[in-house]
Coordinates of C-alpha atoms in Angstrom, one line a residue:
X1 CA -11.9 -15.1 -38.5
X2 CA -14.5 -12.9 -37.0
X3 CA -16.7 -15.6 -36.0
X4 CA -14.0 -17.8 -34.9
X5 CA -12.5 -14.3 -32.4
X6 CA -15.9 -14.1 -30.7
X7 CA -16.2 -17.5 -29.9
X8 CA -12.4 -17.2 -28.8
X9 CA -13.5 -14.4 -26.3
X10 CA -17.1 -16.0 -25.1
X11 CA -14.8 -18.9 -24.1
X12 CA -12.2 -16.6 -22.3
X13 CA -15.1 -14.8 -20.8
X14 CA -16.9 -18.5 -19.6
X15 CA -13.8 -19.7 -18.4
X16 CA -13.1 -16.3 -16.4
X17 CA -16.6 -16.9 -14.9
X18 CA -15.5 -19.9 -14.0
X19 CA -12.4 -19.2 -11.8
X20 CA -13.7 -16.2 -10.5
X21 CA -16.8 -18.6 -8.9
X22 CA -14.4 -21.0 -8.3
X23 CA -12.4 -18.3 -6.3
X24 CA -15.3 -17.2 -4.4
X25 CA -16.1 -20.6 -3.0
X26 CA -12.3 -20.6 -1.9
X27 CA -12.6 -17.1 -0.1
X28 CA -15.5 -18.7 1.9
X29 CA -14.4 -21.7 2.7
X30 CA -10.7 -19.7 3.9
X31 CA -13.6 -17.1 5.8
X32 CA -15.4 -19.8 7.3
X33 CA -11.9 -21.5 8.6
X34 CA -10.6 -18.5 10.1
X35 CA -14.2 -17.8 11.4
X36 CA -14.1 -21.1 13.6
X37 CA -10.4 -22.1 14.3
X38 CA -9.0 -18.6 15.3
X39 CA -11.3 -18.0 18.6
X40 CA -10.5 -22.1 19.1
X41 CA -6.6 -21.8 18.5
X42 CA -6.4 -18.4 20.6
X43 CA -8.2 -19.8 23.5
X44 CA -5.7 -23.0 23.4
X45 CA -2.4 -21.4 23.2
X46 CA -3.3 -17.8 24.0
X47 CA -2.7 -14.1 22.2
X48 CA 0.7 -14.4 22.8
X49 CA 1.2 -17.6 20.9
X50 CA -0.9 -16.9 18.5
X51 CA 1.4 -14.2 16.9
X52 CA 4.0 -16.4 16.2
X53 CA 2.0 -18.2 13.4
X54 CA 1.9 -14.9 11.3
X55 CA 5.2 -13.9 12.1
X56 CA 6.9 -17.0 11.7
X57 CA 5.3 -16.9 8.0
X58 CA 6.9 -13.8 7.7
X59 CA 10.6 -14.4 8.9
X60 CA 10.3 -17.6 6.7
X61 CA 8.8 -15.1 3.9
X62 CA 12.1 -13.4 3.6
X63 CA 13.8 -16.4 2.4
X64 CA 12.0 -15.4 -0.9
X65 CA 14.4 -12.8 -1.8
X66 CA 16.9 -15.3 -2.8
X67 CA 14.2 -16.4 -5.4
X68 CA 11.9 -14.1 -6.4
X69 CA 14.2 -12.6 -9.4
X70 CA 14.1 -16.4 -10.9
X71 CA 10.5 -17.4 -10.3
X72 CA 8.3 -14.2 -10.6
X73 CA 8.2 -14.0 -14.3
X74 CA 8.9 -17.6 -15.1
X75 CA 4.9 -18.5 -15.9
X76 CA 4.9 -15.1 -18.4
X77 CA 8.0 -16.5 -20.3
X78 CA 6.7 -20.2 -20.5
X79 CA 3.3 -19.2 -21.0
X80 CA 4.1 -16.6 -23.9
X81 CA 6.4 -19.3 -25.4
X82 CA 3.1 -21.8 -25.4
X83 CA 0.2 -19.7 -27.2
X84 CA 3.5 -18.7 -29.8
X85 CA 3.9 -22.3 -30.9
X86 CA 7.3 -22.5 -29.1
X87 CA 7.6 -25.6 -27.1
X88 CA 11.1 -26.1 -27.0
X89 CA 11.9 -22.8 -26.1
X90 CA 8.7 -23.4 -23.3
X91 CA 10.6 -26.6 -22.0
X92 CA 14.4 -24.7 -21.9
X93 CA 12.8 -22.1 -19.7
X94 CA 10.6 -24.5 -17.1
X95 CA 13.4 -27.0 -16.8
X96 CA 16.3 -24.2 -16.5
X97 CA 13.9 -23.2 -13.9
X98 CA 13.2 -25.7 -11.9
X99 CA 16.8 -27.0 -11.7
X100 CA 18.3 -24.0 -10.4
X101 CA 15.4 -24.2 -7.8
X102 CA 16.2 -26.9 -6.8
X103 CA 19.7 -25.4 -6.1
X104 CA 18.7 -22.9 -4.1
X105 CA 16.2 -24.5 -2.3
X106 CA 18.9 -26.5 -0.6
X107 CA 20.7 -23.1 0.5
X108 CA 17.3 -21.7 2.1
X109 CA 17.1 -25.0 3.8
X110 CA 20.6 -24.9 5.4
X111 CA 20.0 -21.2 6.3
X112 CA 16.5 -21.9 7.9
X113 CA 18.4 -24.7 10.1
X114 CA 20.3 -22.1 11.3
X115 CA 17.6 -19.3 11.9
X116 CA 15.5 -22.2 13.8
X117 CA 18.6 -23.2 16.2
X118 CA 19.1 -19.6 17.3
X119 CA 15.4 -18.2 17.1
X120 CA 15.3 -17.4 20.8
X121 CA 18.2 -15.2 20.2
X122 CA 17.1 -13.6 17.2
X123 CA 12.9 -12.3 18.6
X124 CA 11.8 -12.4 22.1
X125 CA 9.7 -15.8 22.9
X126 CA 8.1 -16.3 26.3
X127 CA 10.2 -19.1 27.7
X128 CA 7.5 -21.6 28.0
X129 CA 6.9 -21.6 24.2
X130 CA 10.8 -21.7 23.0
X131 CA 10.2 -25.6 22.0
X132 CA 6.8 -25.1 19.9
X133 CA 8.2 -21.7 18.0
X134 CA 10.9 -23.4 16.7
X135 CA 9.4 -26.4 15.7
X136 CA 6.9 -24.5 14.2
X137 CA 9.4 -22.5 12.1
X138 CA 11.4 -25.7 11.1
X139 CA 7.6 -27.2 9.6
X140 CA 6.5 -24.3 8.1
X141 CA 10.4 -23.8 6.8
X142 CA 10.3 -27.1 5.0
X143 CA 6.8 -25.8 3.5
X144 CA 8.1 -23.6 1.8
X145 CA 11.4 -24.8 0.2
X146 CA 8.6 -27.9 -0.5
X147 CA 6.9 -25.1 -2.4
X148 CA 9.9 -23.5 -4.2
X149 CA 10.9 -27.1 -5.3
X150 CA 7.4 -27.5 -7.3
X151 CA 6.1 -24.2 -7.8
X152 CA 7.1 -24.6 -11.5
X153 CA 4.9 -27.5 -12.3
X154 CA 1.6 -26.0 -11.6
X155 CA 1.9 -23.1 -14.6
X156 CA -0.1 -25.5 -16.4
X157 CA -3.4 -24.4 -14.9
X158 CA -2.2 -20.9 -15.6
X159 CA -1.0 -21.1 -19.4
X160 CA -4.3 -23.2 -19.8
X161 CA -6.8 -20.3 -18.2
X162 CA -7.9 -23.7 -15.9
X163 CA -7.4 -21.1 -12.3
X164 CA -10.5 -23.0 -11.4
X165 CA -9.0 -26.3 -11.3
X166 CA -6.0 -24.6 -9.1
X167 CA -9.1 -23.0 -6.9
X168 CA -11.0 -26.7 -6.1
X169 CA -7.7 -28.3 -5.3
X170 CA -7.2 -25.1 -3.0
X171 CA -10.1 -25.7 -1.3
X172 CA -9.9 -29.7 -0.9
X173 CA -6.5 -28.9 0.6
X174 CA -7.9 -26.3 3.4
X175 CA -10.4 -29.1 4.0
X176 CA -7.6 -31.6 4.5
X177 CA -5.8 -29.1 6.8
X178 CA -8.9 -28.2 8.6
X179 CA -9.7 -31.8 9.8
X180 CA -6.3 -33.0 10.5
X181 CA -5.8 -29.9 13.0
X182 CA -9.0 -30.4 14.8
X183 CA -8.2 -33.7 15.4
X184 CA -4.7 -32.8 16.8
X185 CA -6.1 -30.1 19.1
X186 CA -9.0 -31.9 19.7
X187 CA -6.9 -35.3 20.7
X188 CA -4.1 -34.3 22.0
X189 CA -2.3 -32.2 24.3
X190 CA -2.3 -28.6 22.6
X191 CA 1.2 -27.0 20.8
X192 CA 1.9 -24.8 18.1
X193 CA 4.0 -26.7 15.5
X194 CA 0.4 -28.3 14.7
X195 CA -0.5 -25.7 12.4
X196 CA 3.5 -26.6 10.8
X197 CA 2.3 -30.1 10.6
X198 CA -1.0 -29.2 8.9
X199 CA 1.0 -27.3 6.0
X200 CA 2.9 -29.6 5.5
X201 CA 0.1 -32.2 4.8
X202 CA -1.4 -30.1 2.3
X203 CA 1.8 -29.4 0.6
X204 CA 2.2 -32.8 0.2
X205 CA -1.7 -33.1 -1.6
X206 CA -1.2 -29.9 -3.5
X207 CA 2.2 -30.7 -5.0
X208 CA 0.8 -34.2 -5.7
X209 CA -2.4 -32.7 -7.5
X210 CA -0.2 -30.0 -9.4
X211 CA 1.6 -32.5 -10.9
X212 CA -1.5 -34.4 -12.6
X213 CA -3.0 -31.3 -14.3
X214 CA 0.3 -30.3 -15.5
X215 CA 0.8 -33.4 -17.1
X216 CA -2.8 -33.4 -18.4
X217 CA -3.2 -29.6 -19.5
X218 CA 0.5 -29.4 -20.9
X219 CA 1.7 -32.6 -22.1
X220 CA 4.0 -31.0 -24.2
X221 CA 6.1 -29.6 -21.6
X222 CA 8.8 -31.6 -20.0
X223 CA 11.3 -30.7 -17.2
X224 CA 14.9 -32.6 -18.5
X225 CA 18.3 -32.0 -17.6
X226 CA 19.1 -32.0 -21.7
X227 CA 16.3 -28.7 -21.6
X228 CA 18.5 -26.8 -18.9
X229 CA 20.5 -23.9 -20.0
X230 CA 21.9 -21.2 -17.8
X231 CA 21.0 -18.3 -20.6
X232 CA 17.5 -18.7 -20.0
X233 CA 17.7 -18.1 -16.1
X234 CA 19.6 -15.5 -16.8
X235 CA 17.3 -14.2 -19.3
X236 CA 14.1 -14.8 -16.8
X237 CA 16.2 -13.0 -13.6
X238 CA 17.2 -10.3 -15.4
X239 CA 13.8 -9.7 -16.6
X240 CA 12.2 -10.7 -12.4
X241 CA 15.6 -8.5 -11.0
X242 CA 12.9 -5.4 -10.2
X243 CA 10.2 -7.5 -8.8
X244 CA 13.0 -8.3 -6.4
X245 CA 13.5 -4.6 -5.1
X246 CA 9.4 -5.3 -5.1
X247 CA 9.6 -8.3 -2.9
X248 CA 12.0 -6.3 -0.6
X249 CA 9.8 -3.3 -0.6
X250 CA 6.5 -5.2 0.4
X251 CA 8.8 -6.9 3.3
X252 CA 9.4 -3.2 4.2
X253 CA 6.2 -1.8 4.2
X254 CA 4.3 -4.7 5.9
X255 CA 6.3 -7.4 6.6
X256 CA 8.5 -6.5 9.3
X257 CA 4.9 -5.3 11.2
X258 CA 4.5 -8.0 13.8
X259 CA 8.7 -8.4 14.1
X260 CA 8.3 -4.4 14.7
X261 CA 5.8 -5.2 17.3
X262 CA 7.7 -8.2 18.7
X263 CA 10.9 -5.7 19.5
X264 CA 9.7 -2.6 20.6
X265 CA 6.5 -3.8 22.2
X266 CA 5.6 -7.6 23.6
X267 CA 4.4 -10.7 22.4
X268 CA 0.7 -10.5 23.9
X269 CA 0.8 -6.2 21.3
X270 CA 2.1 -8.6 18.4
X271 CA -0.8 -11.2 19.1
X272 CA -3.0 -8.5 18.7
X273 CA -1.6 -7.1 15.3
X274 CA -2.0 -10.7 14.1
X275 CA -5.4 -10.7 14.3
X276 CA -6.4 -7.6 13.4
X277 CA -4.7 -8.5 10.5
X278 CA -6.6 -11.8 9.7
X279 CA -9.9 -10.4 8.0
X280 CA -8.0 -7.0 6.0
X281 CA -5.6 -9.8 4.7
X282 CA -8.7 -12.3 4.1
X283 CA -9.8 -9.7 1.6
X284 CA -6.8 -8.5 0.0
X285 CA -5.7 -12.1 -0.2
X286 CA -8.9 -12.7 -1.9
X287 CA -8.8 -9.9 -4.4
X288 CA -5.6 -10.4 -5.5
X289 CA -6.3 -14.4 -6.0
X290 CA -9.7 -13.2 -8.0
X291 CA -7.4 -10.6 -9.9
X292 CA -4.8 -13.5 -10.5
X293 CA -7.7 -15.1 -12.8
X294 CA -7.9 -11.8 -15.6
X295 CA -3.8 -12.3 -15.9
X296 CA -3.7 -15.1 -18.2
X297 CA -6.2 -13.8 -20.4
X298 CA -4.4 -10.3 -20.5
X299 CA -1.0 -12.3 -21.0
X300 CA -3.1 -13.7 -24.0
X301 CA -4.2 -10.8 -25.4
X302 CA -0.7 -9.3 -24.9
X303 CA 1.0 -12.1 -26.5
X304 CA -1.2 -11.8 -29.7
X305 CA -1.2 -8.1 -29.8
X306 CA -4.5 -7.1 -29.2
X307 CA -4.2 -4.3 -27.6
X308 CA -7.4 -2.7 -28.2
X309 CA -8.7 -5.9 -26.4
X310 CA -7.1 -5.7 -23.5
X311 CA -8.1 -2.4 -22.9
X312 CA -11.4 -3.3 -22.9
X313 CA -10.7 -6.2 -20.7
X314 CA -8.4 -4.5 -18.0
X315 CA -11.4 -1.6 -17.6
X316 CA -13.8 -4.5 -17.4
X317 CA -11.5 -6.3 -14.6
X318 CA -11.5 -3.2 -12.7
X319 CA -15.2 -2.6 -12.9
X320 CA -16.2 -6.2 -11.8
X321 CA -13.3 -6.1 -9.0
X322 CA -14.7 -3.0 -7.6
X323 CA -18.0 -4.5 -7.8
X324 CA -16.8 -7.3 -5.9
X325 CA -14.7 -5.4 -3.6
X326 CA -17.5 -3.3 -2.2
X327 CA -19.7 -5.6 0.0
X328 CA -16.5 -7.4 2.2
X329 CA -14.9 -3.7 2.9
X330 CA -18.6 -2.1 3.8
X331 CA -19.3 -5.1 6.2
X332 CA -15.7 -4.8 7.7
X333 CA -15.9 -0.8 8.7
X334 CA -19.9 -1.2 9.3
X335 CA -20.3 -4.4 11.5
X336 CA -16.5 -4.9 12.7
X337 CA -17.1 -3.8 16.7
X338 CA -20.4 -6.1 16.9
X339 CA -18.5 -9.5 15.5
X340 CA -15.3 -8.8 17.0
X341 CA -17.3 -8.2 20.1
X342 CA -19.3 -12.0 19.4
X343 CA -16.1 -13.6 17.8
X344 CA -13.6 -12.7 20.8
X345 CA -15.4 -12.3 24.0
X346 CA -12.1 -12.3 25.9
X347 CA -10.6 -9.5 24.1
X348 CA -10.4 -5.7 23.5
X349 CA -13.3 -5.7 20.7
X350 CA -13.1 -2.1 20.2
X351 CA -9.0 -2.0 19.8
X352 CA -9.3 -4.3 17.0
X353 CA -12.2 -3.3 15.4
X354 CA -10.3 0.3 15.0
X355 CA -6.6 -1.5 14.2
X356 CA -8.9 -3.5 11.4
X357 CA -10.3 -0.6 9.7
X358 CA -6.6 1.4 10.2
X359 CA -5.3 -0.9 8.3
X360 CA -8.1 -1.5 5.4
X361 CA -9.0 1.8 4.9
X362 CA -6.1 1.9 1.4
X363 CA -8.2 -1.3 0.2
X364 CA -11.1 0.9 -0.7
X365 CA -8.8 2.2 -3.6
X366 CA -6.5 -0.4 -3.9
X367 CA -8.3 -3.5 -4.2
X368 CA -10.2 -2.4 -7.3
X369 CA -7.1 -1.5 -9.0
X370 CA -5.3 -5.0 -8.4
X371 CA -6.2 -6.2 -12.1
X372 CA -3.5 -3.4 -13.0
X373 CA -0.5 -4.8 -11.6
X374 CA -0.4 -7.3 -14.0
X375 CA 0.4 -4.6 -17.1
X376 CA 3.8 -4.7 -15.6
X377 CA 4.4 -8.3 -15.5
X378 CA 3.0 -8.8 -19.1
X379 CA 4.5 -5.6 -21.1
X380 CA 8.0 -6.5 -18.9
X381 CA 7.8 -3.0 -17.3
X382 CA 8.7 -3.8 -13.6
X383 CA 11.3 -1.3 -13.4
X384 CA 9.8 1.9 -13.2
X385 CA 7.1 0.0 -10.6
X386 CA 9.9 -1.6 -8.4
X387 CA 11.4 1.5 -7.8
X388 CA 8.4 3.7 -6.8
X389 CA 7.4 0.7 -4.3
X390 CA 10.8 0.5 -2.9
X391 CA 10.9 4.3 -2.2
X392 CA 7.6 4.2 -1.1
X393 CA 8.3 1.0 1.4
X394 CA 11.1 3.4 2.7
X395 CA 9.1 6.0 3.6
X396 CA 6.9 3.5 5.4
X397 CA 9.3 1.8 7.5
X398 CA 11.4 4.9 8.2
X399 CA 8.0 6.3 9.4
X400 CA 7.0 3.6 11.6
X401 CA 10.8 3.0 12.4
X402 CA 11.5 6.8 13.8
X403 CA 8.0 6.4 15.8
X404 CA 8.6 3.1 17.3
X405 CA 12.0 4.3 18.4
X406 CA 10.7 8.0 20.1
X407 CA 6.7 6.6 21.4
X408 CA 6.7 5.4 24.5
X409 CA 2.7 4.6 24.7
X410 CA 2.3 0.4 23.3
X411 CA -1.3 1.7 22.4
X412 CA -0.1 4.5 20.3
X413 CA 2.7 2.2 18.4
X414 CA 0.5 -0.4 17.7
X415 CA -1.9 2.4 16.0
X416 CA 1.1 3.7 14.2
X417 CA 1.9 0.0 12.9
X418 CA -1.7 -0.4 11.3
X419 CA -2.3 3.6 9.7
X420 CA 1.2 4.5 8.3
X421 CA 1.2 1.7 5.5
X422 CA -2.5 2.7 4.7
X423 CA -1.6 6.6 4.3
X424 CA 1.4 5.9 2.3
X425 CA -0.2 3.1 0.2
X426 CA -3.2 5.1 -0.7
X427 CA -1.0 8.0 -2.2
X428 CA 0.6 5.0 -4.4
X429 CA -2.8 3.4 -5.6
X430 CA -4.0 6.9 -6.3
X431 CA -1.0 8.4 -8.5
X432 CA 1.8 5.8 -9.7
X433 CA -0.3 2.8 -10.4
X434 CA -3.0 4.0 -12.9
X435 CA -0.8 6.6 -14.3
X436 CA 1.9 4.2 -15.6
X437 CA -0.2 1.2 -16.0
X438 CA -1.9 3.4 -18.3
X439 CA 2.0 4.5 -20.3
X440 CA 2.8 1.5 -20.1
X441 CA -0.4 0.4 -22.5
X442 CA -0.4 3.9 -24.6
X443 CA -3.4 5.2 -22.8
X444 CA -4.4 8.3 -21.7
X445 CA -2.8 9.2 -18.4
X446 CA -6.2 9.7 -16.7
X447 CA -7.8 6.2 -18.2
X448 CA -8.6 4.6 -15.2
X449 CA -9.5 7.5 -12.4
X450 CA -13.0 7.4 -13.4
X451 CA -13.6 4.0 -12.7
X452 CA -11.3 4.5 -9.2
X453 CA -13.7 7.9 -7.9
X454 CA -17.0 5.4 -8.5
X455 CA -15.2 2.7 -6.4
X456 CA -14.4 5.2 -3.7
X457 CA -17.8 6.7 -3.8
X458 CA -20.0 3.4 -4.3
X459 CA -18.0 2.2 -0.9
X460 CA -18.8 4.9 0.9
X461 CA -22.3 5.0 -0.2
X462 CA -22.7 1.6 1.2
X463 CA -20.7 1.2 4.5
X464 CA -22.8 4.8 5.1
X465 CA -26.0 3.1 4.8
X466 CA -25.0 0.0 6.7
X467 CA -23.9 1.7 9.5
X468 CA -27.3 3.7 9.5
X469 CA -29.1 0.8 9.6
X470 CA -27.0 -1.0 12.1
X471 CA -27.2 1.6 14.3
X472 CA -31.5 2.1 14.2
X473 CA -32.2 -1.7 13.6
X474 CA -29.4 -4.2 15.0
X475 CA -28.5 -5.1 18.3
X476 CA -25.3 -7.0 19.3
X477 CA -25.9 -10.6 17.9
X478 CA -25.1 -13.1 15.5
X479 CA -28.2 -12.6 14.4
X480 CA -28.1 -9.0 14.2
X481 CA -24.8 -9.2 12.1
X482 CA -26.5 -11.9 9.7
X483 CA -29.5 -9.2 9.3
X484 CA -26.4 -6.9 8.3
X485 CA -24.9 -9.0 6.1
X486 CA -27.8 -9.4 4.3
X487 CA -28.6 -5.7 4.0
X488 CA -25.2 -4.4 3.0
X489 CA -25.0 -7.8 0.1
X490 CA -28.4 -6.7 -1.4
X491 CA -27.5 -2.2 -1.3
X492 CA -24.1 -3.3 -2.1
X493 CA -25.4 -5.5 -5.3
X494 CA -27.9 -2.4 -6.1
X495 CA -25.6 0.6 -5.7
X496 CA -22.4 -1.1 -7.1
X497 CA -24.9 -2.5 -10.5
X498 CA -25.8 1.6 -10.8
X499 CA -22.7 3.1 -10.0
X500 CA -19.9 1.0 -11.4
X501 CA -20.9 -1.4 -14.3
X502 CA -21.5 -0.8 -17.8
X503 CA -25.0 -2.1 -19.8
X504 CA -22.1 -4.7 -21.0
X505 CA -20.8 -5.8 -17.9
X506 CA -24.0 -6.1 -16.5
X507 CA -25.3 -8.0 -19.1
X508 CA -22.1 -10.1 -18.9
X509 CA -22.5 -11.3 -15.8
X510 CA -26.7 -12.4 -15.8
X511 CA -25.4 -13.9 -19.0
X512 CA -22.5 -16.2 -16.8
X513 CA -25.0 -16.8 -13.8
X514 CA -28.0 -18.1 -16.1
X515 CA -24.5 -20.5 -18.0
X516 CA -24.2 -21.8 -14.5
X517 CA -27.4 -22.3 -13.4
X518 CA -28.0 -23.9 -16.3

C-alpha cells in the first residue's frame, strides 16, 4: 500500500506540473493578446468604446446570480461521487444539473432580450455607438447562456486531474478568436459587436472540444432524462446557496466599478478604469486559473480522508503560488509608467500606471492565498465565508457609493474606485481567510501567516530592487523594459527560491522541469 500511495502522489504531483505549465503557456498567450489587440482596438473605436467591452461582461455577469447556487458546487458533488465508486449517484447529479440548466438558461435569455432592447435607457452610451453596444451585449449574452447550457460536460477534465487538456483547448480557442478578429478589423469597416462575434466562435470550438474529453475521460457518465431528479438540485443548491451571497458580494465589491464609473462620471473615466484593469485582472485571472489546478487533487485527498496530506499539499500550493505570484506583481509596480508610456502613447501613462498599482496592491497578499479558497468548497463550509465576503462587499460599495455621491473631482472618484476594494480586501486576505481555512481543516489558527509575511516580504524585496535598477540603468524603451523583465525574472527566481520554498519544494520542482525536458 505504501509503495502503491507514493506512486499515487508522484502522479498527482506530475500531473499538477503538468497543468500548472500548461496554465502558464495560457497566461502568455492571453498577455501576449492583450499586449497587441488593446492599443489596436482602442485606437479603432476609441477609450470611450472600449469600456463597454468590460462592462458589458459585467451587466451580463449578473445574470449568474440566478445560477450560481446550482452550478458552483456541482463538479465537487460529481467528482466526490466518482473517486467513491458511485456512478449512478455521479450521473443523477450531472443530468439533474444540466436539465435544470437548461431551464434557466432560457429565462436569462428572455431577460437579456429585454436588457438589450432598453440598454440606452438603462447606462449612458454616446449616441453614435447605441447600435454596436447592443449588439455587442446581445453576442456576448448568447455566450453566456451558450456557456451555462454546457458548462456541465467539461467536469470531466476536472474529476480526471486532466486541467491541462482544458488549458491547450483554452489556448487553441484564443488563437481562433485572435485571427478571426484581426481579420474583421483588419477587413472591414470597424464596430464593437466584433469582439461578440469572436466569443461566440470560440464558444462554439470550446463546447465542441469539451464534449470529446468528457466522453473520453468519463465514459461512465451520462446526461439522461431517466438520471434527472429534482432532490439532487436541491441537494447541490442548498449546499452552492452561500456561494450565491458570494457571487453577489464579488458583484458588489468590483463588479459594479465601471457601471459606478459610467453613472457618476463619463464614458471616456469608465474607458480608463477598463484598462487599468486589464493587466491586475490578467494576473489575478491567472492565479486563480493556476490555483484551480491544486483543487482536484485537494478534493481527492479530501474525499479519501487524508487529511494529513492535504495539509502538506495546501502549504505547498501556497508556497509555489507565492513563488509564482512574485515576478508578474514586481514587474507591474516596477516598470508600469515606462510600458504604459510605450503601450499607449496617446494616453495619460502616469494615471494608469497609479490606478494599476491602486488596484493590485491587495494581490501581494491575496494571490498567494488563492489555493485556500478551495477548503471551503471541498469541506462544504461556504457559509461562514459567504457571509464575511458579503459584509465585507458592503463595506466596499457603501464606501465608494457615499464618495461617488459627495466628490465632485472625476480624478478623485476614479482613484476612490481603484483603492477602496484593495484596503478592504487586504484586511479579508489577512484575517478571515487563513484563520477559517485553517478551522475549517483542524489547524492551528496561525498555520498559514508564516508562509503570507514571506510572500509580502519576498515582493517587496523584489519590486525594491527593480525599481533601483530601473531607475540607475533603464531608459524609456521596449528594450529597457525587456532588460527589466529579465532582471526582476532572474532576483525574483533567486529571492523567492530563498525566501519562500522548502528543500522539498525546491527539489520538487528541478525534479518536474528535468520530467519535462526530458
Amino acid at each position: 500500500m505504501a509503495v502503491k500511495s507514493l506512486g499515487n502522489e508522484r502522479s498527482a504531483r506530475r500531473q499538477m506540473a503538468v497543468n500548472m505549465l500548461s496554465g502558464v503557456c495560457v497566461f502568455t498567450l492571453n498577455l501576449c493578446v492583450s499586449f497587441f489587440l488593446t492599443p489596436f482596438i482602442v485606437e479603432k473605436l476609441g477609450t470611450d468604446a472600449y469600456g463597454y467591452i468590460g462592462l458589458s461582461n459585467n451587466i451580463i455577469g449578473y445574470s449568474s446570480l440566478l445560477t450560481i447556487a446550482v452550478n458552483s458546487m456541482a463538479g465537487r458533488f460529481i467528482t466526490v461521487k466518482v473517486h467513491e465508486g458511485e456512478s449512478e449517484d455521479a450521473n443523477k447529479y450531472m443530468s439533474s444539473i444540466f436539465y435544470i440548466n437548461l431551464l434557466l438558461s432560457a429565462i436569462i435569455l428572455l431577460a437579456l432580450a429585454v436588457v438589450t432592447a432598453f440598454l440606452p435607457e438603462l447606462i449612458n452610451i454616446p449616441e453614435a455607438l447605441v447600435g454596436d453596444v447592443q449588439a455587442l451585449f446581445a453576442m456576448l449574452g448568447v455566450s453566456s447562456v451558450l456557456g451555462l447550457m454546457t458548462g456541465v460536460i467539461s467536469v470531466g477534465a476536472f474529476i480526471r486531474n486532466r486541467l491541462d487538456i482544458t488549458n491547450i483547448r483554452n489556448v487553441v480557442g484564443s488563437f481562433i478568436r485572435v485571427i478571426l478578429m484581426l481579420l474583421l478589423f483588419g477587413l472591414f469597416v470597424p464596430h464593437l459587436w466584433y469582439i461578440g462575434l469572436t466569443v461566440i466562435v470560440m464558444d462554439v470550438y470550446i463546447i465542441g472540444s469539451n464534449y470529446y474529453f468528457y466522453r473520453l475521460l468519463t465514459p461512465e457518465l451520462h446526461v439522461k432524462w431517466k438520471y434527472f431528479d429534482f432532490k439532487y438540485v436541491k441537494e447541490v443548491t442548498a449546499a452552492g446557496a452561500w456561494n450565491l451571497i458570494s457571487r453577489l458580494s464579488e458583484m458588489l465589491s468590483r463588479g459594479f466599478d465601471l457601471l459606478l464609473a459610467n453613472l457618476f462620471i463619463n464614458a471616456n473615466a469608465m474607458g480608463i478604469l477598463s484598462i487599468t484593469q486589464i493587466i491586475p485582472m490578467m494576473i489575478l485571472g491567472f492565479f486563480s486559473m493556476l490555483s484551480g489546478n491544486f483543487a482536484p487533487e485537494f478534493t481527492r485527498l479530501y474525499a479519501i480522508k487524508d487529511f494529513n496530506g492535504l495539509k502538506a499539499e495546501l502549504l505547498r500550493a501556497v508556497r509555489v503560488t507565492g513563488f509564482f505570484s512574485c515576478i508578474p506583481l514586481s514587474l507591474l509596480f516596477a516598470y508600469g509608467d515606462m510600458f504604459f508610456k510605450l503601450w499607449l502613447p496617446t494616453e495619460d501613462a502616469a494615471l494608469l500606471y497609479r490606478l494599476s498599482c491602486l488596484g493590485s496592491l491587495g494581490m501581494i497578499f491575496a494571490i498567494p492565498q488563492e489555493p485556500l479558497w478551495a477548503i471551503f468548497t471541498i469541506t462544504n463550509k461556504v457559509k461562514k465565508s459567504s457571509i464575511n465576503l458579503f459584509l465585507n462587499s458592503i463595506a466596499i460599495f457603501a464606501t465608494v457609493l457615499l464618495i461617488m455621491l459627495v466628490c465632485t473631482d472625476d480624478i478623485t472618484k476614479l482613484f476612490v474606485l481603484a483603492s477602496v476594494r484593495t484596503f478592504y480586501g487586504s484586511i479579508r486576505v489577512t484575517t478571515f481567510l487563513p484563520i477559517y481555512g485553517a478551522v475549517c481543516l483542524g489547524l492551528s489558527k496561525w498555520c498559514f501567516f508564516p508562509v503570507i509575511i514571506k510572500n509580502a516580504i519576498n515582493i517587496g524585496v523584489v519590486t525594491a530592487a527593480s525599481i533601483l535598477f530601473k531607475i540607475f540603468f533603464l531608459d524609456v524603451s521596449w528594450i529597457g523594459i525587456l532588460a527589466g523583465c529579465v532582471f526582476t525574472t532572474a532576483i525574483g527566481i533567486g529571492v523567492s527560491t530563498v525566501v519562500l520554498l522548502t528543500h522539498s519544494d525546491r527539489k520538487y520542482l528541478v525534479t518536474r522541469i528535468k520530467d519535462r525536458i526530458g
